Amino acid sequence: MKIVLIGPPGSGKGSQSSLIEKAYNLPHISTGNMFRSIMKEKSFLGRKVRGYMDNHQLVPDEVAIEVVEKHLSKPKFKNGFILDGYPRTLKQAQELDKLFNIDVAILLDIKTDEIIRRIQARMICSNCGEIYNTNFFKGKFCLLCGNSLVQRKDDKVDIVLKRVNDYKSQTLPVVDYYSKQNRLKVINENCSIEKTFNYVKNFLEKVK
Ligand code: AMP
């Protein structure tokens, strides 16, 4: 199965991707994690990506498409994958379709006030990117790799609002694109990770 997860920041794409990865044994690609790791590299690409990420902008299509397509050409993605945070522009979606037949695009649609509430409780592992909610997890270190948990620099309220606006202008056309092709499934209920995953599983059972 080839799955795309779409949603505004804080909608739970990362959490759902991890659950799908485990339940369906599919490799998960978070382009946010991928670019956070690339920007640490002391290379031309690393510096270029850092420039956009430091300004909380999307990496330009030509860079994002090249990096993601190169990554997806690895044999482990041949039989399927979950894309979390990609495609985020119409151009990315159109280019992806030239290479892969995406089975389903799942939209996690939540309202802006809920996004702010969730993001204020979000911490991520500084090493592996695992996500924690401070309402439920009081530890300071990642349960998977033991590294420290940090707040993402772009999880501040003013920056989140900018990211939500970018999502509306740049990513909603992607939602429309999949919807017109009858490949879109929407979860627009603000519910727990577990309940959201039940909806996701229902969609995926019909695709398999
Ligand atoms: P995320 O963790 O998904 O919110 O992504 C963090 C940052 O990575 C974004 O603000 C962008 O700078 C970059 N990024 C992630 N995915 C994409 C994408 N599909 N296209 C362009 N930039 C991206």
Coordinates of C-alpha atoms and ligand atoms in Angstrom, one line a residue:
M1 CA 0.0 0.0 0.0
K2 CA 1.1 3.5 -0.8
I3 CA -0.4 6.0 1.6
V4 CA -0.2 9.7 1.9
L5 CA -1.1 11.5 5.2
I6 CA -2.1 15.1 4.9
G7 CA -3.0 17.6 7.7
P8 CA -2.1 20.9 9.2
P9 CA 0.7 21.0 11.8
G10 CA -0.2 19.2 15.0
S11 CA -2.9 17.1 13.3
G12 CA -1.2 13.9 14.3
K13 CA 0.3 12.8 11.1
G14 CA 3.5 11.6 12.8
S15 CA 1.6 9.6 15.5
Q16 CA -0.7 7.9 12.9
S17 CA 2.2 7.2 10.6
S18 CA 4.1 5.4 13.4
L19 CA 1.0 3.3 14.2
I20 CA 0.4 2.4 10.5
E21 CA 4.1 1.5 10.2
K22 CA 3.9 -1.0 13.1
A23 CA 0.5 -2.4 12.2
Y24 CA 1.1 -2.9 8.5
N25 CA 4.8 -3.2 8.4
L26 CA 5.2 -0.3 6.0
P27 CA 8.2 2.1 5.9
H28 CA 7.3 5.6 7.1
I29 CA 8.9 8.7 5.7
S30 CA 8.5 12.0 7.5
T31 CA 9.8 14.7 5.2
G32 CA 10.0 17.1 8.2
N33 CA 12.4 14.7 10.0
M34 CA 14.2 14.1 6.8
F35 CA 14.8 17.9 6.2
R36 CA 15.6 18.4 9.9
S37 CA 18.4 15.9 9.5
I38 CA 19.6 17.2 6.2
M39 CA 19.9 20.8 7.6
K40 CA 22.4 19.6 10.1
E41 CA 24.7 18.4 7.4
K42 CA 27.7 20.6 6.5
S43 CA 26.9 20.5 2.8
F44 CA 25.5 22.8 0.2
L45 CA 22.2 21.1 0.4
G46 CA 22.3 21.2 4.2
R47 CA 22.9 25.0 4.2
K48 CA 20.2 25.6 1.6
V49 CA 17.6 23.6 3.4
R50 CA 18.5 25.3 6.7
G51 CA 17.9 28.7 5.2
Y52 CA 14.2 27.8 4.4
M53 CA 13.6 25.9 7.6
D54 CA 15.0 28.6 9.8
N55 CA 12.5 31.0 8.2
H56 CA 9.7 28.4 8.6
Q57 CA 9.1 28.2 4.9
L58 CA 8.6 25.1 2.8
V59 CA 11.7 23.9 1.0
P60 CA 11.3 24.8 -2.7
D61 CA 9.6 22.2 -4.8
E62 CA 12.6 21.4 -7.0
V63 CA 14.7 20.6 -3.9
A64 CA 12.0 18.7 -2.0
I65 CA 11.0 16.6 -5.1
E66 CA 14.5 15.6 -5.9
V67 CA 15.4 14.7 -2.3
V68 CA 12.1 12.7 -1.7
E69 CA 12.2 10.9 -5.1
K70 CA 15.8 9.9 -4.5
H71 CA 14.9 8.5 -1.1
L72 CA 11.8 6.7 -2.4
S73 CA 13.9 5.0 -5.1
K74 CA 15.4 2.7 -2.5
P75 CA 14.3 -0.9 -2.8
K76 CA 12.7 -0.9 0.7
F77 CA 9.9 1.4 -0.6
K78 CA 9.1 -0.8 -3.6
N79 CA 6.1 -2.5 -2.1
G80 CA 4.7 0.5 -0.2
F81 CA 5.2 3.3 2.2
I82 CA 3.5 6.0 4.3
L83 CA 4.4 9.6 3.4
D84 CA 4.0 12.0 6.3
G85 CA 4.3 15.6 5.3
Y86 CA 4.6 15.0 1.5
P87 CA 3.2 16.0 -0.9
R88 CA 2.6 19.5 0.4
T89 CA 2.1 21.3 -2.9
L90 CA 0.2 20.5 -6.0
K91 CA 3.5 20.2 -8.0
Q92 CA 4.8 17.6 -5.5
A93 CA 1.5 15.6 -5.8
Q94 CA 1.6 15.7 -9.6
E95 CA 5.3 14.6 -9.7
L96 CA 4.7 11.8 -7.2
D97 CA 1.9 10.5 -9.4
K98 CA 4.4 10.1 -12.3
L99 CA 6.4 7.6 -10.2
F100 CA 3.9 5.8 -7.9
N101 CA 0.3 4.9 -7.8
I102 CA -0.9 6.4 -4.5
D103 CA -3.7 4.2 -3.1
V104 CA -5.1 6.5 -0.6
A105 CA -4.6 10.0 0.8
I106 CA -5.8 10.4 4.4
L107 CA -6.6 13.9 5.6
L108 CA -6.5 14.6 9.3
D109 CA -8.5 17.8 9.5
I110 CA -8.5 19.7 12.8
K111 CA -9.4 23.3 13.7
T112 CA -6.8 26.0 14.4
D113 CA -7.6 26.3 18.2
E114 CA -7.1 22.6 18.6
I115 CA -3.9 22.8 16.6
I116 CA -2.6 25.4 19.1
R117 CA -3.7 23.3 22.1
R118 CA -2.0 20.2 20.8
I119 CA 1.2 21.9 19.7
Q120 CA 1.7 23.5 23.1
A121 CA 1.8 20.0 24.6
R122 CA 4.2 18.5 21.9
M123 CA 7.8 17.5 22.5
I124 CA 10.0 15.6 20.1
C125 CA 13.1 13.5 20.6
S126 CA 16.2 15.6 19.6
N127 CA 17.6 12.5 18.0
C128 CA 15.0 10.2 16.4
G129 CA 12.0 12.6 16.1
E130 CA 9.6 10.4 18.2
I131 CA 6.7 12.6 19.4
Y132 CA 5.5 12.9 23.0
N133 CA 2.5 14.7 24.5
T134 CA 3.4 16.4 27.8
N135 CA -0.2 15.9 29.1
F136 CA 0.5 12.2 29.1
F137 CA 4.2 11.8 29.3
K138 CA 6.2 13.5 32.0
G139 CA 9.7 12.2 31.2
K140 CA 12.5 14.2 29.7
F141 CA 14.2 11.5 27.6
C142 CA 13.0 9.5 24.6
L143 CA 11.7 6.0 25.5
L144 CA 13.1 4.7 22.2
C145 CA 16.6 6.0 22.0
G146 CA 17.2 7.8 25.4
N147 CA 18.0 11.2 23.9
S148 CA 16.6 14.4 25.4
L149 CA 13.1 15.7 24.4
V150 CA 12.9 19.3 23.1
Q151 CA 10.2 21.6 21.8
R152 CA 10.5 22.2 18.1
K153 CA 11.6 25.7 17.3
D154 CA 8.6 26.0 14.9
D155 CA 6.1 25.0 17.6
K156 CA 5.7 28.5 18.9
V157 CA 2.2 30.0 18.6
D158 CA 3.0 32.8 16.1
I159 CA 5.0 30.4 13.9
V160 CA 2.4 27.7 14.1
L161 CA -0.2 30.3 12.8
K162 CA 2.1 31.1 9.9
R163 CA 2.5 27.4 9.2
V164 CA -1.3 26.9 9.3
N165 CA -1.7 29.8 6.7
D166 CA 0.9 28.2 4.5
Y167 CA -0.9 24.9 4.8
K168 CA -4.1 26.6 3.7
S169 CA -2.6 28.3 0.7
Q170 CA -0.1 25.6 -0.4
T171 CA -1.5 22.2 0.8
L172 CA -5.3 22.6 0.5
P173 CA -4.9 22.4 -3.3
V174 CA -3.4 18.9 -2.8
V175 CA -6.5 17.9 -0.7
D176 CA -8.6 19.1 -3.6
Y177 CA -6.4 17.2 -6.1
Y178 CA -6.9 13.8 -4.3
S179 CA -10.6 14.5 -3.6
K180 CA -11.3 15.1 -7.3
Q181 CA -9.7 11.7 -8.1
N182 CA -11.7 9.9 -5.3
R183 CA -8.6 9.0 -3.5
L184 CA -9.2 11.1 -0.4
K185 CA -10.5 9.9 3.0
V186 CA -11.2 12.5 5.6
I187 CA -11.1 12.3 9.4
N188 CA -12.5 15.6 10.7
E189 CA -13.4 14.6 14.2
N190 CA -11.1 15.8 17.0
C191 CA -10.6 12.5 18.7
S192 CA -7.9 10.5 20.5
I193 CA -4.9 8.9 18.7
E194 CA -6.5 5.5 19.2
K195 CA -9.9 6.5 17.9
T196 CA -8.3 8.2 14.9
F197 CA -6.3 5.1 14.2
N198 CA -9.5 3.0 14.2
Y199 CA -10.8 5.3 11.4
V200 CA -7.5 5.0 9.6
K201 CA -7.6 1.2 9.8
N202 CA -11.1 1.1 8.4
F203 CA -10.0 3.1 5.4
L204 CA -6.9 0.9 4.9
E205 CA -8.8 -2.4 5.2
K206 CA -10.8 -1.3 2.1
V207 CA -7.6 -0.5 0.1
K208 CA -5.7 -3.7 0.9
Ligands
AMP1 P1 7.0 19.2 9.4 O1 7.8 18.5 10.5 O2 6.3 18.2 8.5 O3 6.1 20.3 9.9 O4 8.1 19.9 8.5 C1 9.1 20.8 9.0 C2 9.7 21.6 7.8 O5 10.3 20.7 6.9 C3 8.7 22.4 7.0 O6 8.4 23.6 7.7 C4 9.5 22.6 5.7 O7 10.5 23.6 5.9 C5 10.1 21.3 5.6 N1 9.3 20.3 4.8 C6 8.7 19.2 5.2 N2 8.0 18.6 4.3 C7 8.1 19.4 3.2 C8 7.6 19.3 1.9 N3 6.8 18.3 1.5 N4 7.9 20.3 1.0 C9 8.7 21.3 1.4 N5 9.2 21.5 2.6 C10 8.9 20.5 3.5

